[in-house]
PDB file of C-alpha atoms in Angstrom:
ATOM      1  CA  UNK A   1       1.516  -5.379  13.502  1.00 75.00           C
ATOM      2  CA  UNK A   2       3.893  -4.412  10.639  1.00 87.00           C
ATOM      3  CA  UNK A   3       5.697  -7.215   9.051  1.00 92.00           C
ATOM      4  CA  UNK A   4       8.890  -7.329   8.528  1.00 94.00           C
ATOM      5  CA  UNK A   5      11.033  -7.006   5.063  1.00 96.00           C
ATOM      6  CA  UNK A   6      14.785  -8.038   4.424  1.00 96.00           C
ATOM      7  CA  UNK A   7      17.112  -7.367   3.049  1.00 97.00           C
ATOM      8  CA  UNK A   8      15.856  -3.317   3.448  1.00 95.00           C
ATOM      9  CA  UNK A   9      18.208  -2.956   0.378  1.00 96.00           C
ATOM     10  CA  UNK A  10      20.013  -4.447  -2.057  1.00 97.00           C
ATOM     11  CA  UNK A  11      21.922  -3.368  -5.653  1.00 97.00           C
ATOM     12  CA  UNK A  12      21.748  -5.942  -8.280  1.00 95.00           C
ATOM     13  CA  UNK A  13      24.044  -6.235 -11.673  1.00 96.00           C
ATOM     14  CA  UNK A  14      21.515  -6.710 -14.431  1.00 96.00           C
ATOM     15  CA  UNK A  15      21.023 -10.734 -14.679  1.00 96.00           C
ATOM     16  CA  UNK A  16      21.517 -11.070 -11.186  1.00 96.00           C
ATOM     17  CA  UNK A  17      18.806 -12.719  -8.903  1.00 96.00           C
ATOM     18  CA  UNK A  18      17.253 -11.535  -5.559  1.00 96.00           C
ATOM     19  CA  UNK A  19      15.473 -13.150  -2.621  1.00 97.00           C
ATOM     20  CA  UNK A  20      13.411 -10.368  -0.873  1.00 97.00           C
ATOM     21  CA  UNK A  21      11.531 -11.818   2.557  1.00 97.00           C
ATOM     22  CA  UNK A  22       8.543 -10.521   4.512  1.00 96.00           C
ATOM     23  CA  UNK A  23       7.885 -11.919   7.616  1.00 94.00           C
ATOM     24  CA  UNK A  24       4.671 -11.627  10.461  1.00 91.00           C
ATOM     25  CA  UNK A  25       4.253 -12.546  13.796  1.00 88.00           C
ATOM     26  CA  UNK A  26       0.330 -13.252  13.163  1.00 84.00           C
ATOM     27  CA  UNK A  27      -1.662 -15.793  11.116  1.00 82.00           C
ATOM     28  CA  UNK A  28      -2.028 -15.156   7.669  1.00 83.00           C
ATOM     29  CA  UNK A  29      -5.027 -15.170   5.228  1.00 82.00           C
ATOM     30  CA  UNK A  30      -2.890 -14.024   2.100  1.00 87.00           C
ATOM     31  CA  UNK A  31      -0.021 -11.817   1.336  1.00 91.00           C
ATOM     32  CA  UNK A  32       0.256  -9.272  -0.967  1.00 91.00           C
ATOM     33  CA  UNK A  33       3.434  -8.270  -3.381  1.00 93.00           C
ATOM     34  CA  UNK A  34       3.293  -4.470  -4.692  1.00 94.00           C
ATOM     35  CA  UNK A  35       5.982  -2.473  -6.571  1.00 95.00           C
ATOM     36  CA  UNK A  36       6.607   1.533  -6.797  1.00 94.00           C
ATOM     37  CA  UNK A  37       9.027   3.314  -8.565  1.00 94.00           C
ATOM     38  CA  UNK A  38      10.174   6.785  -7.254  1.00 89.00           C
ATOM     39  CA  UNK A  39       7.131   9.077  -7.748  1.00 87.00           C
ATOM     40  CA  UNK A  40       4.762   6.717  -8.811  1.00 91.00           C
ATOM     41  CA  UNK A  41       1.982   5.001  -6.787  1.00 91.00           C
ATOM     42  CA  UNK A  42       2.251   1.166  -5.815  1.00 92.00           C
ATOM     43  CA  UNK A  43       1.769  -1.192  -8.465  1.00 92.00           C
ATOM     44  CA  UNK A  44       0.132  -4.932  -7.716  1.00 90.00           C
ATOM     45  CA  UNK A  45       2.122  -7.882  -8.483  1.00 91.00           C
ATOM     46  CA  UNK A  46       0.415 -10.400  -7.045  1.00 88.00           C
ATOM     47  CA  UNK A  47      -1.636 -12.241  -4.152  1.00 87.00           C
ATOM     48  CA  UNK A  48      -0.842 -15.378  -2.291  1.00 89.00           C
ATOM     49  CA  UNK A  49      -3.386 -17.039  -0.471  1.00 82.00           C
ATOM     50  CA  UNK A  50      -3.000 -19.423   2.635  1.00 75.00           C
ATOM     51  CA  UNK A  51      -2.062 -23.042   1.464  1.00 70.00           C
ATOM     52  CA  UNK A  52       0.923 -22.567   0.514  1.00 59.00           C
ATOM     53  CA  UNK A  53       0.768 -21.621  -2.976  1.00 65.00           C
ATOM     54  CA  UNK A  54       3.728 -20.655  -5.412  1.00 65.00           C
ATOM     55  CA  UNK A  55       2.786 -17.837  -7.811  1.00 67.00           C
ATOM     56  CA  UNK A  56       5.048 -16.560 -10.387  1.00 67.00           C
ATOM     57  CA  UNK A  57       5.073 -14.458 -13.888  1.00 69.00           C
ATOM     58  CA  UNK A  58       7.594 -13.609 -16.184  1.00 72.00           C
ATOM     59  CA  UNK A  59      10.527 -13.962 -13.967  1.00 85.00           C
ATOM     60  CA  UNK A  60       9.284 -13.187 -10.630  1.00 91.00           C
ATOM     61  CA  UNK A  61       7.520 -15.612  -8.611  1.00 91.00           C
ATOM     62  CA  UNK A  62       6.405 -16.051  -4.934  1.00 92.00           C
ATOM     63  CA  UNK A  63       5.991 -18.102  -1.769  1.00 90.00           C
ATOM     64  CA  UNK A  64       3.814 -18.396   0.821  1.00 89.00           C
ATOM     65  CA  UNK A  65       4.435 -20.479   3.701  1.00 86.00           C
ATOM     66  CA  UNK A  66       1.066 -20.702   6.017  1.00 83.00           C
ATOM     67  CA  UNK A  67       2.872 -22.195   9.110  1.00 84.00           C
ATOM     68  CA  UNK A  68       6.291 -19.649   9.113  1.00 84.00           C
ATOM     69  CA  UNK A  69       3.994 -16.894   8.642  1.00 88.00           C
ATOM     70  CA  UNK A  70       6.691 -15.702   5.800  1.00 91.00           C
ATOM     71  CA  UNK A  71       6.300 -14.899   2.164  1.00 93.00           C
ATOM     72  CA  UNK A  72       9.150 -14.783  -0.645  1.00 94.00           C
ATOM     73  CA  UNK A  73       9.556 -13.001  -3.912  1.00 95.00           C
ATOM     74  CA  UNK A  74      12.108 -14.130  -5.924  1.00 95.00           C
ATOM     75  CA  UNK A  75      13.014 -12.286  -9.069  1.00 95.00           C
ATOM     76  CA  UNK A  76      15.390 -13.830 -11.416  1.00 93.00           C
ATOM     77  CA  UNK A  77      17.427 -12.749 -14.590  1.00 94.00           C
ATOM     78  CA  UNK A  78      16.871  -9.198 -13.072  1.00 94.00           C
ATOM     79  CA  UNK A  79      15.767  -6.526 -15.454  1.00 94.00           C
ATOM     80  CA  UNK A  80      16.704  -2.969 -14.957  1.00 95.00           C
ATOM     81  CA  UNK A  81      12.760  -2.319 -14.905  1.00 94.00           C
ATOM     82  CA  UNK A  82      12.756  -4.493 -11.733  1.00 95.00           C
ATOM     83  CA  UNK A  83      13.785  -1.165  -9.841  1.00 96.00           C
ATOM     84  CA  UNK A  84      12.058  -0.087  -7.581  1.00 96.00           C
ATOM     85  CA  UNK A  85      11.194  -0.403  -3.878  1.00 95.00           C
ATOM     86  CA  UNK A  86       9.009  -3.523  -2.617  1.00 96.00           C
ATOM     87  CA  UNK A  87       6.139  -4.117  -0.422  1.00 95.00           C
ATOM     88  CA  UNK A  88       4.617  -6.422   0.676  1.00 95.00           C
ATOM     89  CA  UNK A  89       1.292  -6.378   2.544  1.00 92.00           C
ATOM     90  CA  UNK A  90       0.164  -9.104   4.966  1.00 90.00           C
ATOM     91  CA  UNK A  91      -3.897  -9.380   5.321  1.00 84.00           C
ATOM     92  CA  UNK A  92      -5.812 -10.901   8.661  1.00 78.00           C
ATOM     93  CA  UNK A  93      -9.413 -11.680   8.901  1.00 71.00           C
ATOM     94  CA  UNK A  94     -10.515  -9.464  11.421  1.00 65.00           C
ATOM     95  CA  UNK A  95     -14.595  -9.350  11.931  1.00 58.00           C
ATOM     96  CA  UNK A  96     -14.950  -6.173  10.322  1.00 54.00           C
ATOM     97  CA  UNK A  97     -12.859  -7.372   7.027  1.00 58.00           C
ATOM     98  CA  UNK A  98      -9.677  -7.854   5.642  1.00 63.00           C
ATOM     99  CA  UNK A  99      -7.154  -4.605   6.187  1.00 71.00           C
ATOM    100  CA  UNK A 100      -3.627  -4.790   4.470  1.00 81.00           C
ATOM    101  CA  UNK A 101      -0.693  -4.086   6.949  1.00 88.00           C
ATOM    102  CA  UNK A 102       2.508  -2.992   4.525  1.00 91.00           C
ATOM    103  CA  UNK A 103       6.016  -3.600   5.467  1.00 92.00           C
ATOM    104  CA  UNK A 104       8.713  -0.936   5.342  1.00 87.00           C
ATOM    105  CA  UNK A 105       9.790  -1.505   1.871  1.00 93.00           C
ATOM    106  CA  UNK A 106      12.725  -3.434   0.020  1.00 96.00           C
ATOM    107  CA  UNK A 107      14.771  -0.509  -2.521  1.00 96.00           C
ATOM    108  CA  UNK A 108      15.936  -2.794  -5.091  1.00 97.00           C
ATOM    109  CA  UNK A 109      18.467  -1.098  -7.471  1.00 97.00           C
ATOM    110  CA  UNK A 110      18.994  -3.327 -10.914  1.00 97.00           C
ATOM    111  CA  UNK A 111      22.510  -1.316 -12.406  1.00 96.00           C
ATOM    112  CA  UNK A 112      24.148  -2.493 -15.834  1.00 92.00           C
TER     113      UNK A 112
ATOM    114  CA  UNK B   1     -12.957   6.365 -15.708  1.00 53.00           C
ATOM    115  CA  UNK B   2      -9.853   3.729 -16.235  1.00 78.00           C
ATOM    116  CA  UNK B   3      -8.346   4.344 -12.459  1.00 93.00           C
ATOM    117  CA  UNK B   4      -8.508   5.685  -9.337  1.00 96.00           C
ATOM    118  CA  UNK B   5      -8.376   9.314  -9.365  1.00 96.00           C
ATOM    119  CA  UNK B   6      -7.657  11.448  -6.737  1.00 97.00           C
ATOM    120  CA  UNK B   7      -7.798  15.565  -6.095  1.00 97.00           C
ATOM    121  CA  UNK B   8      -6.063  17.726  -5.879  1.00 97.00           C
ATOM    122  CA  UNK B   9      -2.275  15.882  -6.634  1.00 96.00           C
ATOM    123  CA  UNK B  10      -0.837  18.725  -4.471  1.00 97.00           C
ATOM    124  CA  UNK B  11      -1.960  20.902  -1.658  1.00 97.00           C
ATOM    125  CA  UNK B  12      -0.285  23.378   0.596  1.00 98.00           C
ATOM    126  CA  UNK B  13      -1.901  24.532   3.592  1.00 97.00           C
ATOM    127  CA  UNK B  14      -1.058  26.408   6.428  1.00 97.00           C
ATOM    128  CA  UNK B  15      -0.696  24.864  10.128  1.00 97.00           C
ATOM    129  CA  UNK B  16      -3.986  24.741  11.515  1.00 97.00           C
ATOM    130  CA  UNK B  17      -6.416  24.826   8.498  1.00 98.00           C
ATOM    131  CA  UNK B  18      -8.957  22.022   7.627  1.00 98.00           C
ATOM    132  CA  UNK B  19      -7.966  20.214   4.051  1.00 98.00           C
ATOM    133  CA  UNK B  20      -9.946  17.339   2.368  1.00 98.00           C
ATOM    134  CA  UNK B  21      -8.732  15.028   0.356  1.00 98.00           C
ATOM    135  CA  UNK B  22     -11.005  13.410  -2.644  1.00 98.00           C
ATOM    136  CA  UNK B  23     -10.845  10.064  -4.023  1.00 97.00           C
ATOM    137  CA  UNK B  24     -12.838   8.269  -7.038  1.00 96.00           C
ATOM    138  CA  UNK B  25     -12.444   4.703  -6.789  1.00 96.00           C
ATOM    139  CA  UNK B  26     -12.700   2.589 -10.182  1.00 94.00           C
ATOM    140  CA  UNK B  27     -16.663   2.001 -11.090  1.00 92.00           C
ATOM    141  CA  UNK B  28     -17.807  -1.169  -9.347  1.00 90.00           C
ATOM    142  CA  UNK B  29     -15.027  -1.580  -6.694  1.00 92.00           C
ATOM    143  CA  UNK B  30     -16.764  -2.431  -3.204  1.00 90.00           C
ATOM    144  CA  UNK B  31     -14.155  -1.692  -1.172  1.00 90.00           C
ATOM    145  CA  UNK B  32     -11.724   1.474  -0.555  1.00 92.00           C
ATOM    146  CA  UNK B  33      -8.594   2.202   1.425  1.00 93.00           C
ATOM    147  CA  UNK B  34      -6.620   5.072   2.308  1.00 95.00           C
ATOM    148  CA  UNK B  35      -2.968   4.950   2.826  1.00 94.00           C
ATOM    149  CA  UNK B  36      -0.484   7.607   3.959  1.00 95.00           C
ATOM    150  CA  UNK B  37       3.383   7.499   2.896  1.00 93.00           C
ATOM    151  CA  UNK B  38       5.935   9.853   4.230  1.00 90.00           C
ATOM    152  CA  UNK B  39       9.061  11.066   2.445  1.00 82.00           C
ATOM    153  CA  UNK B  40      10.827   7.348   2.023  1.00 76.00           C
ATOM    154  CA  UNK B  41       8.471   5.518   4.341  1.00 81.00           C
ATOM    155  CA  UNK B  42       6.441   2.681   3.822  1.00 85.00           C
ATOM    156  CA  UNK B  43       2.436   2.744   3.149  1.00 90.00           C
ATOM    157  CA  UNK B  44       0.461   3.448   6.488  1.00 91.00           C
ATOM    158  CA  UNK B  45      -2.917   2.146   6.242  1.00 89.00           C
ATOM    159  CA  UNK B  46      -5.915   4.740   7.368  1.00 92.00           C
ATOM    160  CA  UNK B  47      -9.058   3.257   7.076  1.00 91.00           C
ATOM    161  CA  UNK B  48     -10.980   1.120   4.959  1.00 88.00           C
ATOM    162  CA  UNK B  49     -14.707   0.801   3.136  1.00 90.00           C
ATOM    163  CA  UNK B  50     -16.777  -2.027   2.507  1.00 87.00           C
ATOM    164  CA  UNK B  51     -19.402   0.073   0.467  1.00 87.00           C
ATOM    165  CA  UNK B  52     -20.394   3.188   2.630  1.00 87.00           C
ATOM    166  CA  UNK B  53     -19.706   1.466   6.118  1.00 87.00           C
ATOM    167  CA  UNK B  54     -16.147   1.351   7.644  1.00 84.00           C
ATOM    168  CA  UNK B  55     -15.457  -1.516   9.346  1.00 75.00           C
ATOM    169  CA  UNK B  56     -11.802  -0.722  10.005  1.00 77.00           C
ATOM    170  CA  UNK B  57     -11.016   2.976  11.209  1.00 80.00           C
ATOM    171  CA  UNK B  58      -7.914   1.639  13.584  1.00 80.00           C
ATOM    172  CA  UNK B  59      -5.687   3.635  11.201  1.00 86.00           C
ATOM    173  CA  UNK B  60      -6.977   7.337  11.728  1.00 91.00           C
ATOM    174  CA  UNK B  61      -4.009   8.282  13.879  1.00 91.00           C
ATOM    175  CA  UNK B  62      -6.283  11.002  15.827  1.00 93.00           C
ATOM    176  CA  UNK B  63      -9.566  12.261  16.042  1.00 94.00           C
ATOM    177  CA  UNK B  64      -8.238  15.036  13.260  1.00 97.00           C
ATOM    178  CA  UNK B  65      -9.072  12.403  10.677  1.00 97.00           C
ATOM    179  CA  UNK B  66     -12.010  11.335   9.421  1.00 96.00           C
ATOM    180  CA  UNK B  67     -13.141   9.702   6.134  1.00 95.00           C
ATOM    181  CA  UNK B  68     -16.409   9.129   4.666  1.00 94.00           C
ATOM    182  CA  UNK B  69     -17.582   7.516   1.660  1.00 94.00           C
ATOM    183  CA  UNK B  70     -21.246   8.014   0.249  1.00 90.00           C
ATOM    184  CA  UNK B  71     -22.984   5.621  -3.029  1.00 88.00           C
ATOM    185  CA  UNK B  72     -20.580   3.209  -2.951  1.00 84.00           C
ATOM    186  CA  UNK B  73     -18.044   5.352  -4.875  1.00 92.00           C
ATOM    187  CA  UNK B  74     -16.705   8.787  -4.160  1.00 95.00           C
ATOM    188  CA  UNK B  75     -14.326   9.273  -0.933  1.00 96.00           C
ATOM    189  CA  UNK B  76     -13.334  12.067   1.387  1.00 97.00           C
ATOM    190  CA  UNK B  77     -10.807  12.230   3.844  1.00 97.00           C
ATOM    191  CA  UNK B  78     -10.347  15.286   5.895  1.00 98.00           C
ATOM    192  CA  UNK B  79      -8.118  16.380   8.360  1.00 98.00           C
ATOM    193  CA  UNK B  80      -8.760  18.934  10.551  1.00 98.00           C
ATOM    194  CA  UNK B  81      -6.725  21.764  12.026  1.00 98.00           C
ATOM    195  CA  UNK B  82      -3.856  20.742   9.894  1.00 98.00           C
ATOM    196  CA  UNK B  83      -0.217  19.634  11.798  1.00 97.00           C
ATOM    197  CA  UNK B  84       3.534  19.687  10.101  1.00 96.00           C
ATOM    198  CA  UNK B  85       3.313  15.733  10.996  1.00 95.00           C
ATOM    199  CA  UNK B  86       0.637  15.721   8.843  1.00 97.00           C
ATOM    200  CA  UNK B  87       2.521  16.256   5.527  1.00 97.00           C
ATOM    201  CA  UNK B  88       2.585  13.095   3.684  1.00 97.00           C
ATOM    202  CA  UNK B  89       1.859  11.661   0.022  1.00 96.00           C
ATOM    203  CA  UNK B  90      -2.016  10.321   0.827  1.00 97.00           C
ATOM    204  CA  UNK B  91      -2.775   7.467  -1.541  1.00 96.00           C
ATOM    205  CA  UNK B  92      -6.234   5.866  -2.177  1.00 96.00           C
ATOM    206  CA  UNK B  93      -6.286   2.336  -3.447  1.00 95.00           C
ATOM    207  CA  UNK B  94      -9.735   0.585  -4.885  1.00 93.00           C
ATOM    208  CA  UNK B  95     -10.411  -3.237  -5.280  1.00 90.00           C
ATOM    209  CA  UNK B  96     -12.771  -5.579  -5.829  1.00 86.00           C
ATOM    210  CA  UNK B  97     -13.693  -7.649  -3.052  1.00 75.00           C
ATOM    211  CA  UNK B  98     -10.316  -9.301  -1.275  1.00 67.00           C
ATOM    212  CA  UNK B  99      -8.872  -8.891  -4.776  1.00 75.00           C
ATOM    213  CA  UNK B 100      -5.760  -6.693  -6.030  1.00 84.00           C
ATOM    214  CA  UNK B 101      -5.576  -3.110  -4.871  1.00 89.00           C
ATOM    215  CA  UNK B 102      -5.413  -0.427  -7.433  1.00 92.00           C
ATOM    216  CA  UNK B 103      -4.025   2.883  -6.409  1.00 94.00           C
ATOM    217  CA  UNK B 104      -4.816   6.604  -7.461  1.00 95.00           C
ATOM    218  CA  UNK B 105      -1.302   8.621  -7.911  1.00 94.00           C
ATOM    219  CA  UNK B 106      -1.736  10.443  -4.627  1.00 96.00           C
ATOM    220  CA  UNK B 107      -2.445  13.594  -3.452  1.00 97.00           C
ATOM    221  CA  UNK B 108       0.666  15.139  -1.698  1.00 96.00           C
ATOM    222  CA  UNK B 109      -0.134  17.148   1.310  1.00 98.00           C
ATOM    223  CA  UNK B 110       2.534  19.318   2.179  1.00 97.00           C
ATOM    224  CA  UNK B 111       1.410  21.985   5.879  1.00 97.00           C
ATOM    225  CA  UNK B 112       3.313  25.069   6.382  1.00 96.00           C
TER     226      UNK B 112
END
């Protein structure tokens, strides 16, 4: 089942910072955090695995919380590289393997 | 080579024809997924490898599709008798174990 992303958009002044969530209605083994820009294809930010870990670098960073199911990417001081639309992709342990389920995307627009 | 590759980046075909779709994963990756994106959509996962075997083929959204992938490396996803609905940016991603996903630039698939 697709998690879900909020906000689906959001404009930011450059300097601003941004919450983007990603939510699932199953148990979790990790959550991935990938970013595209228009025409490219997905770029990895980074992996969370279950326990609740806090993963960050530069200025963006991460949460996982296990128990809500729900992941966080927080990007601060905003950067007008930080455009982009992003994904995140929630992984189960099935018996045949992990499989990545994407969300529906977060646009984020960084403006001067 | 450095990344994923995939061939060709752009195909046109005409409704009802057969097209396949190639993908070379980065040397040494075990496992290998294939993603579809519409125009503004999110990433729609396919299928997946563990080697040669496909544990996870849930994705395939009809019996049109089918993917195989032979040594370990080089994959092929065709589509048969080719459908408007089909026309989509197909993206192949490569990782290592449950590790970061690296994705090819896409092949986009546009049917006539």
């Amino acid at each position: 089942q697709q998690p879900v992303q909020s906000p689906q958009a959001v404009i930011l002044r450059e300097g601003e910072d941004a919450v983007i969530n990603c939510s699932s209605s199953k148990a979790l083994y990790s959550v991935h955090w990938y970013r595209q820009k228009h025409g490219e294809a997905p770029v990895f930010l980074m992996i969370l695995l279950k326990g609740g870990e806090q993963k960050g670098h530069d200025k963006i960073s991460a949460s996982f919380n296990e128990k809500k199911q729900q992941s966080s990417l927080y990007l601060t001081a905003s950067q007008l590289s930080y455009s982009g639309t992003y994904f995140c992709g929630t992984e189960i342990l099935t018996g045949g393997g992990n499989k990545l389920t994407f969300g529906t995307g977060t646009q984020l627009k960084v403006e001067l | 080579g450095a990344g994923v590759s995939q061939s060709p980046s752009n195909k046109v075909t005409e409704k009802g024809k057969d097209v396949e779709l190639r993908c070379d994963p980065i040397s040494g990756h075990t496992a290998l997924y294939w993603y579809r994106q519409s125009l503004g959509q999110g990433l729609e996962f396919l299928i997946y490898f563990q080697g040669n075997s496909a544990p996870d083929k849930s994705g395939l959204p009809s019996d049109r599709f089918s993917a195989e992938r032979t040594g370990g490396s080089v994959s092929t996803l065709t589509i048969q008798r080719t459908q408007q609905e089909d026309s989509a940016v197909y993206l192949c991603a490569s990782s290592y174990g449950y590790n970061e996903q690296f994705f090819g630039p896409g092949t986009r698939l546009t049917v006539l």
